[in-house]
Short mmCIF file of C-alpha atoms in Angstrom, two decimals:
data_model
loop_
_atom_site.label_atom_id
_atom_site.label_comp_id
_atom_site.label_asym_id
_atom_site.label_seq_id
_atom_site.Cartn_x
_atom_site.Cartn_y
_atom_site.Cartn_z
CA MET A 1 4.93 -22.01 -9.90
CA LYS A 2 8.37 -20.60 -9.09
CA PHE A 3 8.08 -17.11 -7.67
CA LYS A 4 10.74 -14.60 -8.65
CA GLY A 5 9.42 -11.31 -7.28
CA ALA A 6 7.74 -9.83 -4.21
CA ILE A 7 5.87 -6.53 -4.48
CA PHE A 8 4.89 -4.66 -1.32
CA ASP A 9 2.38 -1.90 -0.82
CA MET A 10 3.81 0.61 1.65
CA ASP A 11 1.23 2.30 3.88
CA GLY A 12 -0.41 -0.24 6.18
CA VAL A 13 1.87 -3.07 4.98
CA LEU A 14 5.50 -2.07 5.52
CA PHE A 15 4.71 0.88 7.76
CA ASP A 16 2.01 1.61 10.30
CA THR A 17 1.22 4.85 8.48
CA GLU A 18 -2.29 4.25 7.19
CA ARG A 19 -3.75 5.36 10.52
CA ILE A 20 -1.73 8.59 10.23
CA TYR A 21 -3.39 9.27 6.88
CA GLN A 22 -6.81 8.51 8.33
CA GLU A 23 -6.22 10.81 11.29
CA THR A 24 -5.16 13.57 8.90
CA TRP A 25 -8.18 13.13 6.62
CA GLN A 26 -10.35 13.46 9.73
CA GLU A 27 -8.51 16.55 10.99
CA ILE A 28 -9.03 18.29 7.64
CA ALA A 29 -12.70 17.28 7.60
CA VAL A 30 -13.27 18.72 11.09
CA LEU A 31 -11.72 22.04 10.05
CA GLN A 32 -14.12 22.14 7.11
CA GLY A 33 -17.13 21.21 9.25
CA ILE A 34 -17.53 17.82 7.58
CA THR A 35 -18.29 14.46 9.18
CA LEU A 36 -16.76 11.51 7.33
CA ASP A 37 -18.95 8.43 7.68
CA GLY A 38 -17.61 4.93 8.19
CA SER A 39 -17.54 4.05 4.51
CA PHE A 40 -14.81 6.63 3.80
CA LEU A 41 -12.05 4.44 5.26
CA ARG A 42 -12.74 1.47 3.00
CA ALA A 43 -13.33 3.72 -0.02
CA ILE A 44 -10.14 5.79 0.23
CA THR A 45 -7.60 3.22 1.42
CA GLY A 46 -5.14 2.16 -1.26
CA THR A 47 -6.33 4.63 -3.88
CA SER A 48 -4.52 7.32 -5.85
CA GLY A 49 -4.93 9.64 -8.81
CA ALA A 50 -8.34 10.31 -10.32
CA HIS A 51 -10.00 7.55 -8.29
CA MET A 52 -8.85 9.12 -5.00
CA ARG A 53 -9.88 12.56 -6.21
CA ARG A 54 -13.41 11.38 -6.98
CA ILE A 55 -13.74 9.86 -3.51
CA VAL A 56 -12.52 13.05 -1.83
CA GLU A 57 -14.94 15.13 -3.90
CA LYS A 58 -17.81 12.88 -2.84
CA TYR A 59 -17.07 12.88 0.89
CA TYR A 60 -15.77 16.44 1.29
CA HIS A 61 -18.47 17.89 -0.98
CA VAL A 62 -16.03 19.83 -3.17
CA PRO A 63 -15.99 20.18 -6.98
CA ASP A 64 -12.25 19.41 -7.14
CA GLY A 65 -10.53 17.27 -4.52
CA THR A 66 -6.99 18.27 -5.50
CA ASP A 67 -6.48 20.87 -2.77
CA VAL A 68 -7.76 18.57 -0.02
CA ILE A 69 -5.47 15.77 -1.19
CA GLN A 70 -2.44 18.05 -1.37
CA LYS A 71 -3.16 19.37 2.12
CA CYS A 72 -3.42 15.83 3.51
CA MET A 73 -0.21 14.67 1.81
CA GLU A 74 1.76 17.68 3.05
CA GLN A 75 0.60 17.25 6.64
CA VAL A 76 1.38 13.52 6.58
CA ARG A 77 4.81 14.26 5.08
CA GLN A 78 5.57 16.53 8.01
CA LYS A 79 4.47 13.92 10.55
CA LEU A 80 6.54 11.17 8.90
CA SER A 81 9.66 13.32 8.81
CA VAL A 82 9.78 12.81 12.59
CA HIS A 83 9.00 9.08 12.82
CA VAL A 84 7.93 6.22 10.53
CA PRO A 85 6.55 3.22 12.48
CA VAL A 86 7.47 -0.18 11.00
CA LYS A 87 4.90 -2.97 10.92
CA LYS A 88 5.41 -6.31 12.64
CA GLY A 89 7.30 -8.93 10.62
CA VAL A 90 8.75 -6.54 8.03
CA ARG A 91 12.41 -7.33 8.54
CA GLU A 92 11.65 -11.02 8.92
CA ILE A 93 10.03 -11.29 5.49
CA LEU A 94 12.58 -9.03 3.81
CA GLU A 95 15.42 -11.20 5.10
CA TYR A 96 13.53 -14.31 4.02
CA PHE A 97 13.13 -13.10 0.44
CA ARG A 98 16.72 -11.85 0.30
CA ASP A 99 17.97 -15.26 1.41
CA LYS A 100 15.83 -16.91 -1.29
CA GLY A 101 17.15 -14.61 -4.00
CA ILE A 102 13.71 -13.13 -4.68
CA CYS A 103 13.84 -9.54 -5.92
CA MET A 104 11.64 -7.02 -4.14
CA ALA A 105 9.74 -3.87 -5.09
CA VAL A 106 7.59 -1.27 -3.36
CA ALA A 107 4.43 -0.33 -5.27
CA SER A 108 2.67 2.46 -3.41
CA SER A 109 0.10 5.09 -4.22
CA SER A 110 2.36 7.60 -2.46
CA ALA A 111 4.79 9.86 -4.32
CA THR A 112 8.25 8.46 -5.07
CA GLN A 113 9.89 11.04 -2.81
CA GLN A 114 7.77 9.93 0.16
CA ILE A 115 8.41 6.23 -0.54
CA VAL A 116 12.17 6.75 -0.65
CA ALA A 117 12.12 8.92 2.48
CA ASN A 118 10.20 6.30 4.48
CA LEU A 119 12.49 3.49 3.34
CA GLN A 120 15.61 5.46 4.18
CA ILE A 121 14.39 6.65 7.58
CA THR A 122 13.59 3.08 8.61
CA GLY A 123 16.82 1.61 7.19
CA ILE A 124 15.24 -0.85 4.73
CA ARG A 125 15.88 0.95 1.42
CA ASP A 126 18.60 -1.53 0.35
CA TYR A 127 16.18 -4.47 0.31
CA PHE A 128 14.30 -3.04 -2.66
CA SER A 129 15.70 -2.92 -6.18
CA ILE A 130 12.55 -1.31 -7.59
CA ILE A 131 10.13 1.45 -6.58
CA ALA A 132 6.85 2.12 -8.41
CA SER A 133 4.68 5.08 -7.47
CA GLY A 134 1.02 5.74 -8.12
CA THR A 135 2.09 9.02 -9.68
CA GLU A 136 3.76 7.06 -12.50
CA VAL A 137 0.70 5.22 -13.79
CA LYS A 138 -2.42 6.31 -15.62
CA GLN A 139 -4.87 4.54 -13.32
CA GLY A 140 -4.48 4.01 -9.59
CA LYS A 141 -5.64 1.02 -7.56
CA PRO A 142 -7.97 -0.88 -7.91
CA ALA A 143 -6.68 -0.86 -11.51
CA PRO A 144 -3.65 -3.19 -11.92
CA ASP A 145 -1.33 -0.60 -13.51
CA ILE A 146 1.07 -0.08 -10.60
CA PHE A 147 1.67 -3.80 -10.06
CA LEU A 148 2.15 -4.40 -13.76
CA LEU A 149 4.73 -1.60 -13.75
CA ALA A 150 6.52 -3.04 -10.72
CA ALA A 151 6.62 -6.54 -12.24
CA GLU A 152 7.95 -5.12 -15.51
CA ARG A 153 10.71 -3.27 -13.69
CA LEU A 154 11.56 -6.43 -11.75
CA GLN A 155 11.72 -8.19 -15.14
CA CYS A 156 9.22 -10.76 -13.88
CA ASP A 157 5.97 -12.12 -15.23
CA PRO A 158 3.23 -10.83 -12.87
CA LYS A 159 2.23 -14.47 -12.30
CA GLU A 160 5.68 -15.00 -10.78
CA CYS A 161 5.15 -12.23 -8.20
CA PHE A 162 3.67 -12.02 -4.73
CA VAL A 163 1.72 -8.87 -3.93
CA PHE A 164 1.33 -7.85 -0.27
CA GLU A 165 -1.57 -5.52 0.42
CA ASP A 166 -3.69 -4.34 3.34
CA SER A 167 -6.52 -2.73 1.37
CA GLU A 168 -9.29 -4.24 -0.70
CA ASN A 169 -8.53 -1.81 -3.52
CA GLY A 170 -4.94 -3.03 -3.49
CA ILE A 171 -5.92 -6.70 -3.44
CA LYS A 172 -8.22 -6.15 -6.42
CA ALA A 173 -5.35 -4.45 -8.25
CA GLY A 174 -2.92 -7.28 -7.52
CA TYR A 175 -5.45 -9.90 -8.53
CA ALA A 176 -6.23 -8.06 -11.78
CA ALA A 177 -2.50 -7.93 -12.53
CA GLY A 178 -2.32 -11.72 -12.24
CA CYS A 179 -0.13 -11.77 -9.12
CA PHE A 180 -0.43 -14.05 -6.07
CA THR A 181 -2.11 -11.76 -3.55
CA VAL A 182 -1.43 -11.87 0.18
CA MET A 183 -3.69 -9.69 2.29
CA VAL A 184 -2.29 -8.43 5.58
CA PRO A 185 -5.22 -6.49 7.09
CA ASP A 186 -4.41 -3.24 8.83
CA LEU A 187 -7.25 -0.95 9.91
CA MET A 188 -10.03 -3.13 8.49
CA GLU A 189 -10.70 -6.83 8.48
CA PRO A 190 -11.31 -8.24 4.99
CA SER A 191 -14.91 -8.39 3.87
CA SER A 192 -16.35 -11.65 2.59
CA ALA A 193 -16.48 -10.07 -0.87
CA ILE A 194 -12.68 -9.70 -1.10
CA LEU A 195 -11.71 -13.19 0.08
CA PRO A 196 -11.98 -14.82 -3.39
CA TYR A 197 -9.30 -12.35 -4.59
CA CYS A 198 -6.85 -13.34 -1.83
CA GLY A 199 -4.30 -16.11 -2.25
CA LYS A 200 -3.66 -15.88 1.48
CA VAL A 201 -4.76 -13.74 4.42
CA CYS A 202 -2.13 -13.32 7.16
CA SER A 203 -2.14 -11.37 10.42
CA ASP A 204 1.33 -9.91 9.79
CA LEU A 205 4.27 -10.23 7.41
CA GLY A 206 6.09 -12.65 9.71
CA GLN A 207 3.20 -15.09 9.42
CA ALA A 208 3.18 -14.49 5.67
CA ALA A 209 6.86 -15.46 5.45
CA ARG A 210 6.26 -18.67 7.38
CA GLU A 211 3.24 -19.66 5.31
CA ILE A 212 5.04 -18.94 2.05
CA GLU A 213 7.88 -21.17 3.22
CA GLU A 214 5.36 -24.00 3.62
CA MET A 215 3.89 -23.55 0.13
#
């Protein structure tokens, strides 16, 4: 199989921002007198839209999770306007794909404005020809919609695309789209249940670049 595209999740893959989201979810919960149990992290990571809203409603015990989500996104936006930490191996793999002539996209559950801001602040916007946001699709991860959209915009068959994800919801979405999934764990190690959905599991994007070169 000749690969023509590489699609990257953003939070937890390109940027060390997933922990900022988790800290913010916790801060909001404390203010509301709520204790989030350990299953919240795995449930919420990589989600968007109605799926995220249902999870927030379950854990925050509210009839509509929209206000909690908006509060979290606004607080994270303020934090990231100061500094966006880049994950290990990002520039290495972006240079690798650029040298190979493989087109690249970001497919993130975040809003387009936040995606663009993060890419510009960190100086890597020019590597990506395509951006796909979770706000543009009907169903968020673990549904495949966002990766199908990114592949379509790259003018690639999904089977010709790598997908780089840190979350199990994201890996399931990439697998359902028909892409070659590479899991780069961030805050959680992969469970045994997700391993069959992973084409590769790598400790960072630098290792992913080296292993892809050997394929």
